[in-house]
mmCIF file of C-alpha atoms in Angstrom:
data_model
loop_
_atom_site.group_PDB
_atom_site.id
_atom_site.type_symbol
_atom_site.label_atom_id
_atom_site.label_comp_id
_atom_site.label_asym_id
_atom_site.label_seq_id
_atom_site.Cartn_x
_atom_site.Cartn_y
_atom_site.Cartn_z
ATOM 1 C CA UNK A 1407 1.754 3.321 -4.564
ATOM 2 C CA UNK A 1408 -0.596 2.323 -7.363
ATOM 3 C CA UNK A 1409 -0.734 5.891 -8.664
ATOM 4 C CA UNK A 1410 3.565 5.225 -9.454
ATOM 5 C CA UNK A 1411 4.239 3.357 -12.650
ATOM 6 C CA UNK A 1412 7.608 2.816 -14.937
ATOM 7 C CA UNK A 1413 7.913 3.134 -18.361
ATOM 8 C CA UNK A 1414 10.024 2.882 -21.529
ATOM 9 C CA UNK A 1415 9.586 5.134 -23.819
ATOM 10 C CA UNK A 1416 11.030 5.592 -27.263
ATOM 11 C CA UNK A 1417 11.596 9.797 -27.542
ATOM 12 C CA UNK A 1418 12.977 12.161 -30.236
ATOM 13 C CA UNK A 1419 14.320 15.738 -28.949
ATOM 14 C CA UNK A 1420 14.241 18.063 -32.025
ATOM 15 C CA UNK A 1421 17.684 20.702 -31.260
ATOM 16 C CA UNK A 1422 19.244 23.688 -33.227
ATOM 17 C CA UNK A 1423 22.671 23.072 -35.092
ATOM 18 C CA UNK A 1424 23.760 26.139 -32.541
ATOM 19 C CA UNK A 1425 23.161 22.949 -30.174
ATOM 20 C CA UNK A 1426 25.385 20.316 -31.826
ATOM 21 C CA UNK A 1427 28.255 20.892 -29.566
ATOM 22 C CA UNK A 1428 26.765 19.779 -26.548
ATOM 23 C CA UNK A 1429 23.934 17.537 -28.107
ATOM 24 C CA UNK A 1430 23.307 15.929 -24.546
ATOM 25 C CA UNK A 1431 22.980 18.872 -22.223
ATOM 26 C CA UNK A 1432 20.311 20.426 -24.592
ATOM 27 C CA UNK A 1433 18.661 16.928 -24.793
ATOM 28 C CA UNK A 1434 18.529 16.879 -20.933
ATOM 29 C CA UNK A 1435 17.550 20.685 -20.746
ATOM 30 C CA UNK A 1436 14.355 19.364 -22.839
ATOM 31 C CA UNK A 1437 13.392 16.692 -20.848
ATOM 32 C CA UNK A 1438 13.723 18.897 -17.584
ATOM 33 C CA UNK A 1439 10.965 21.057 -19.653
ATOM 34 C CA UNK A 1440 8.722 17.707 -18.989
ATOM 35 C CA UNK A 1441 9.113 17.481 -15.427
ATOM 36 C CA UNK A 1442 5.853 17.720 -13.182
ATOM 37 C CA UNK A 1443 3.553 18.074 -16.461
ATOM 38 C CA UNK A 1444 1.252 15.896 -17.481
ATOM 39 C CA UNK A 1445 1.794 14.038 -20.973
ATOM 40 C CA UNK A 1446 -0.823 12.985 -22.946
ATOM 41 C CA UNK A 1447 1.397 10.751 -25.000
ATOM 42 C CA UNK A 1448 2.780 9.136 -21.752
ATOM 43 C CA UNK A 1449 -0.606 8.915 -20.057
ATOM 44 C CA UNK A 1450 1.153 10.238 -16.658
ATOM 45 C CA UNK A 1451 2.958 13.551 -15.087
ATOM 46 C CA UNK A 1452 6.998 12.940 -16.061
ATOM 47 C CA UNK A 1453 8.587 12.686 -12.363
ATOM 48 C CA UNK A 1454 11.865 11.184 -12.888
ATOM 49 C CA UNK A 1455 13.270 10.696 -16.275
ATOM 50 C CA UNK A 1456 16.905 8.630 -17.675
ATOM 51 C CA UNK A 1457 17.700 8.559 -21.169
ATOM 52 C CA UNK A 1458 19.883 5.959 -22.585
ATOM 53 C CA UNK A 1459 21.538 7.175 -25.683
ATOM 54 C CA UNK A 1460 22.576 4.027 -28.370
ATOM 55 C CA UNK A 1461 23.803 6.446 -31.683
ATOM 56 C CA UNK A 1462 25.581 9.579 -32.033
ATOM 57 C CA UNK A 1463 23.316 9.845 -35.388
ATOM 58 C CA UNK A 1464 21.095 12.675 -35.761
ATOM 59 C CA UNK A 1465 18.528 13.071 -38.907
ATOM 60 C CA UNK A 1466 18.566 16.307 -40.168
ATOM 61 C CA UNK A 1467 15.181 17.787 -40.759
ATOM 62 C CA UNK A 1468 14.188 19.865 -44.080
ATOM 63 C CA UNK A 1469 13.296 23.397 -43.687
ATOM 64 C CA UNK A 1470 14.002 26.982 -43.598
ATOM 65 C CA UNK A 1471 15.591 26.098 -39.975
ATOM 66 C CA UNK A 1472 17.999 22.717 -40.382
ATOM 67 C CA UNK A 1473 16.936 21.387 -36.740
ATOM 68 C CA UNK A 1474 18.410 17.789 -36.634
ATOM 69 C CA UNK A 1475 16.526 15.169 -34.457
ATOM 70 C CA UNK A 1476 17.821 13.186 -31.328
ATOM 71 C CA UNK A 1477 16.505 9.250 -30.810
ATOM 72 C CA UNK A 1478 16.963 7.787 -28.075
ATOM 73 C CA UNK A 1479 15.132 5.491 -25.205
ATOM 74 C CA UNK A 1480 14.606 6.687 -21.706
ATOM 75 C CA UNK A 1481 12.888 5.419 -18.498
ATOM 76 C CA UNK A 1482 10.496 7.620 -16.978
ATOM 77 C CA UNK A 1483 8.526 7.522 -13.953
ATOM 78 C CA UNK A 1484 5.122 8.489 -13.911
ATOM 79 C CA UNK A 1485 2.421 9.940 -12.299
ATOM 80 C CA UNK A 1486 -1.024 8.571 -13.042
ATOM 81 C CA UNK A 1487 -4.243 8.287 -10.124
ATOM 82 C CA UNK A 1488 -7.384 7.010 -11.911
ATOM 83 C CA UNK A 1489 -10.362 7.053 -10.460
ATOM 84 C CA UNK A 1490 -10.928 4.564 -6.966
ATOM 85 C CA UNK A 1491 -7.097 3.915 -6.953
ATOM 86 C CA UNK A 1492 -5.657 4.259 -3.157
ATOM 87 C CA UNK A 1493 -3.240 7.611 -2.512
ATOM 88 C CA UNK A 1494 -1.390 8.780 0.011
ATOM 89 C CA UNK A 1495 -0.843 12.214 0.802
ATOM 90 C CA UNK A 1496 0.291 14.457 3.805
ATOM 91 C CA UNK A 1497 -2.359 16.298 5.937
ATOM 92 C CA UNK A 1498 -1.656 20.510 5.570
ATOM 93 C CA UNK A 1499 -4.728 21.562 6.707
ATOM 94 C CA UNK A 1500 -7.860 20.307 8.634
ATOM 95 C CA UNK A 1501 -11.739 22.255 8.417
ATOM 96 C CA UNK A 1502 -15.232 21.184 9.273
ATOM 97 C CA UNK A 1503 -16.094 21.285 5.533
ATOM 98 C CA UNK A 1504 -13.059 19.698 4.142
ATOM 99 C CA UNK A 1505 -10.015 18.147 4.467
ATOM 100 C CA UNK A 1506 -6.577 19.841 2.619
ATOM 101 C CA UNK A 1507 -3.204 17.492 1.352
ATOM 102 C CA UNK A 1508 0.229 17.303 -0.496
ATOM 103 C CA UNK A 1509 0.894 14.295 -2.441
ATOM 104 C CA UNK A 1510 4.418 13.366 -3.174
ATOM 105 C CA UNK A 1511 5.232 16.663 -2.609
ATOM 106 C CA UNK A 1512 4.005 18.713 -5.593
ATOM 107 C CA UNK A 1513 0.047 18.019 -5.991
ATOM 108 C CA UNK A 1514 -2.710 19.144 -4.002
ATOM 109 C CA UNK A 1515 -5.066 16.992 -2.900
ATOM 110 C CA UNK A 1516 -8.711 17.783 -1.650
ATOM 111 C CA UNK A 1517 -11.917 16.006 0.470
ATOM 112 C CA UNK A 1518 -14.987 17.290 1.035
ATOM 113 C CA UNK A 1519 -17.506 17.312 3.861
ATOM 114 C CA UNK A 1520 -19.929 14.581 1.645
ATOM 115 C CA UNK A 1521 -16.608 12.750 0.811
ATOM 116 C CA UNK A 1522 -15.815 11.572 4.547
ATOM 117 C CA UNK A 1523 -17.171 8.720 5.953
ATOM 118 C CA UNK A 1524 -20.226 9.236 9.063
ATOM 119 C CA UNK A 1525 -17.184 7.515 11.613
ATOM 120 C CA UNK A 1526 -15.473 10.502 11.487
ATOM 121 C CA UNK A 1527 -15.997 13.493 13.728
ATOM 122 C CA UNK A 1528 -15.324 16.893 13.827
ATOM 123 C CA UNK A 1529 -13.783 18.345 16.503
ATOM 124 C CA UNK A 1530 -11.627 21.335 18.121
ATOM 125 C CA UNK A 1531 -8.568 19.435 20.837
ATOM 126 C CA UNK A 1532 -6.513 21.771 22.355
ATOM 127 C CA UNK A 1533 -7.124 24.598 19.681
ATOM 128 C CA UNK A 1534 -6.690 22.331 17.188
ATOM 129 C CA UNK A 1535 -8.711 21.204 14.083
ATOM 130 C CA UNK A 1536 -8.928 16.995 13.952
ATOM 131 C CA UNK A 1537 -11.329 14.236 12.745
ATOM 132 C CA UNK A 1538 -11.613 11.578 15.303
ATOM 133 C CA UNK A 1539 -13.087 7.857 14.777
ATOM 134 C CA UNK A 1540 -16.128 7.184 16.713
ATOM 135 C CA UNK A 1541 -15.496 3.332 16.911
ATOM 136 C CA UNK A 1542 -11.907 3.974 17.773
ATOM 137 C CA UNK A 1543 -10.447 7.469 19.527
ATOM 138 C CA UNK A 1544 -6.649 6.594 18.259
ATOM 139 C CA UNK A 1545 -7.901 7.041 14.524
ATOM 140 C CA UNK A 1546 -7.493 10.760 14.238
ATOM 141 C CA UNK A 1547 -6.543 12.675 10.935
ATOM 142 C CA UNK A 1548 -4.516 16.186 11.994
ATOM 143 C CA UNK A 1549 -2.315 18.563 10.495
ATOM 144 C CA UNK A 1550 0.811 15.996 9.374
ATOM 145 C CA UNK A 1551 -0.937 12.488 9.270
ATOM 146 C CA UNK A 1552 0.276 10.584 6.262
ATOM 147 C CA UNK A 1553 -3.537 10.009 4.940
ATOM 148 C CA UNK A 1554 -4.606 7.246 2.631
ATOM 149 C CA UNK A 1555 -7.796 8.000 0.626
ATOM 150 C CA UNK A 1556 -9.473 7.222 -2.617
ATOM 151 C CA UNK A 1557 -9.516 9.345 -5.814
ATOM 152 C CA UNK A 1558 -12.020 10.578 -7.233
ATOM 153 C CA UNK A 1559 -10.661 12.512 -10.276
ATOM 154 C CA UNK A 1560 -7.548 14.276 -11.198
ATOM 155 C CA UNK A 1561 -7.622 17.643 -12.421
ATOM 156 C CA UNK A 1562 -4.687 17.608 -15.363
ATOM 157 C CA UNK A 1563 -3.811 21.354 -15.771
ATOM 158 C CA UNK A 1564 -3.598 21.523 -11.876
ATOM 159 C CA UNK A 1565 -2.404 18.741 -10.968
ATOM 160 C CA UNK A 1566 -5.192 18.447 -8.397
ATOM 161 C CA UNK A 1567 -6.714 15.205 -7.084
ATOM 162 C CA UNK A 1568 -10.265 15.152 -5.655
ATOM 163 C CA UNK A 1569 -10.131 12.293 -2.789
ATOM 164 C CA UNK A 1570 -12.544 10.289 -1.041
ATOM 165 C CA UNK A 1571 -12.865 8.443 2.914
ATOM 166 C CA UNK A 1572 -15.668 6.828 2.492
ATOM 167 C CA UNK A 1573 -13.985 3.114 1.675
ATOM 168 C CA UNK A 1574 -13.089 1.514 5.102
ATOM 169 C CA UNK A 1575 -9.960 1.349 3.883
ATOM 170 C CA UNK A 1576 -8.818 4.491 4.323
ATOM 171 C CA UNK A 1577 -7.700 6.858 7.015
ATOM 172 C CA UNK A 1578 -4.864 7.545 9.190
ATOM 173 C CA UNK A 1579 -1.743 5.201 7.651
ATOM 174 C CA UNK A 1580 -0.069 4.515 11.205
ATOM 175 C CA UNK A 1581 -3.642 3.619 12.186
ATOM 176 C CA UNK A 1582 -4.164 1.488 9.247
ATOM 177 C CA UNK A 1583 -0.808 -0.417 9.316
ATOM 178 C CA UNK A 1584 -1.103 -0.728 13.340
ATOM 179 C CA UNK A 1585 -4.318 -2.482 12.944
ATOM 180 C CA UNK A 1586 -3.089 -4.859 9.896
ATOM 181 C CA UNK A 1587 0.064 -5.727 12.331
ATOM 182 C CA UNK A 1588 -2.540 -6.519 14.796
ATOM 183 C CA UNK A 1589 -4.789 -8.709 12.823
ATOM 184 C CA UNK A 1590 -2.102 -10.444 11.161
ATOM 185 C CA UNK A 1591 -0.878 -11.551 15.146
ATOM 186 C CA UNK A 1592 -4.284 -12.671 16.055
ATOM 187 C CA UNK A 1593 -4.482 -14.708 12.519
ATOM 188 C CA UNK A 1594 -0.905 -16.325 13.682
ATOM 189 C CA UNK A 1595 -2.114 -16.932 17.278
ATOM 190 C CA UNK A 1596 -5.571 -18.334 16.506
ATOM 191 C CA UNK A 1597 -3.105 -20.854 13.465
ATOM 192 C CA UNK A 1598 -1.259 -22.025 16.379
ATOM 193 C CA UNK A 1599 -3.712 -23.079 18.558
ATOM 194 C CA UNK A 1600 -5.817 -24.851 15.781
ATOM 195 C CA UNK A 1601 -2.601 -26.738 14.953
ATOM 196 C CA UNK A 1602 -2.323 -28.534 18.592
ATOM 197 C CA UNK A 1603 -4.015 -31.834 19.235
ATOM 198 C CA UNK A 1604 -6.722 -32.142 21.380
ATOM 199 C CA UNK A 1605 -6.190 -33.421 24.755
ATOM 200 C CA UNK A 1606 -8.785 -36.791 24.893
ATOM 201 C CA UNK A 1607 -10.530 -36.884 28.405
ATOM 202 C CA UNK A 1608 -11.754 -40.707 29.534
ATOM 203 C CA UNK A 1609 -14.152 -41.071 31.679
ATOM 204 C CA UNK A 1610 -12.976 -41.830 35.358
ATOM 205 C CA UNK A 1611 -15.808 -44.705 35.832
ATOM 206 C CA UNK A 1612 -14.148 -46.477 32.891
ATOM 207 C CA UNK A 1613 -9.980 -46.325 33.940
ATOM 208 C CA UNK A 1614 -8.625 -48.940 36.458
ATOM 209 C CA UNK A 1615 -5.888 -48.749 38.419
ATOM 210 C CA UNK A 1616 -2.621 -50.130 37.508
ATOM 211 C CA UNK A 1617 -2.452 -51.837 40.776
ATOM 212 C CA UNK A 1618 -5.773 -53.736 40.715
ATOM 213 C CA UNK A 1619 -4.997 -55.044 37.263
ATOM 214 C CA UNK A 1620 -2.087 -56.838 38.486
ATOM 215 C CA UNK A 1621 -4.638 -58.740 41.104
ATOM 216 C CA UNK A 1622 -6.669 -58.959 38.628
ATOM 217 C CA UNK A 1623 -3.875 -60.819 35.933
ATOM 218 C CA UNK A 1624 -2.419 -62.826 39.274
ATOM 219 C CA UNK A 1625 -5.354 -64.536 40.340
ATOM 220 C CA UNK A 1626 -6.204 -65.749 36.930
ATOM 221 C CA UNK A 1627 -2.845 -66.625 36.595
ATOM 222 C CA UNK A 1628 -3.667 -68.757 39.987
ATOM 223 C CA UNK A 1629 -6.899 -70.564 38.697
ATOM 224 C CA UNK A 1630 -5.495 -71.725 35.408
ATOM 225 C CA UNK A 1631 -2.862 -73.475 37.942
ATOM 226 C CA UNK A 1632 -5.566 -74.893 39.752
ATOM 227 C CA UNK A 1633 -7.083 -76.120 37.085
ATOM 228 C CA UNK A 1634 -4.134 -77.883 35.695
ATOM 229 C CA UNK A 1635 -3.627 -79.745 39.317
ATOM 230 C CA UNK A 1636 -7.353 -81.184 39.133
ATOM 231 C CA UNK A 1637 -7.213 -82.041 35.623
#
């Protein structure tokens, strides 16, 4: 997923001297404080972090309070969707206007009405809500399809992403992976076949038998004698 990156990141964790006897659990307390947030700094929400600790030094900082700092390096995962990058999310709710999602399990993701392509069509199966593909009835979208779309914009505060179906790219996953699996078969089929040599078909009219060329070879064969006698 695009919207995933790694990073490195070089962090200082600024702790009370009441803290100094367990310097790492109160550095891991503070980066737990960072989780599902987005960071300007980092450019990204903090999913996953791992510090990697190279000194037991700590700089103590002047002031009334004596809080010491903590340096270390630690890799973080990130969550950043810019605008037109692909996202996946899970289908929670399906309405004529709009189309409802969780991505990776914490943000919300939306789609409105004017944000889904003309292919797709409203309808009620079976009491249920679902968008179904004109040019193919397997493409549906449902409560629980794993849904790739397009973002829009991401709404920092919230954590809320504002999606898009109009690229033809997007749609039901399973769909979208079936179809690839498909085309990539057809590609491998269509390979083969280009790869064999043509068969070369003579015309009839032109092809004598193997028989008749041996009367043919015998009787010259014969006249050269002939000639040979005379001569």
């Amino acid at each position: 997923m695009e919207a995933l990156k790694e990073c490195r990141a070089n962090l200082v964790v600024y702790l009370h001297p009441q803290k100094a006897k367990n310097v790492m659990d109160a550095v891991y307390r503070e980066l737990s404080s960072l989780l599902f947030k987005f960071n300007e700094a980092l450019d990204g929400v903090v999913l996953t972090y791992e510090p990697k600790f190279s000194s037991n030094l700590a700089k103590i900082l002047p002031g009334i309070h004596p809080y010491f700092g903590v340096r270390f390096e630690a890799k973080l995962l990130l969550f950043y969707p810019k605008p037109e990058m692909p996202l996946e999310g899970e289908v929670v709710k399906v309405g004529q206007q709009s189309i409802h999602m969780i991505v990776l399990g914490f943000a919300s993701a939306f789609i409105a009405d004017e944000d889904i392509r003309e292919d797709f069509q409203y309808k009620i199966k079976h009491g249920k809500e679902v968008y179904i593909s004109r040019s193919d009835k397997k493409h549906r979208i449902e409560v629980g399809t794993t849904l790739r779309f397009s973002v829009k914009s991401f709404d920092e505060e919230m954590l809320h992403v504002c999606g898009s179906l109009i690229p033809t790219n997007t749609g039901s996953v399973q769909w979208l992976e079936r179809k690839a699996e498909e085309s990539q078969a057809d590609s491998v089929t269509e390979k083969s076949i280009s790869n064999k040599r043509p068969v070369e078909v003579l015309e009839t009219d032109n092809l004598v038998p193997y028989s008749e060329k041996l009367k043919s070879e015998n009787h010259i064969k014969k006249s050269r004698r002939s000639k040979n006698r005379d001569s």
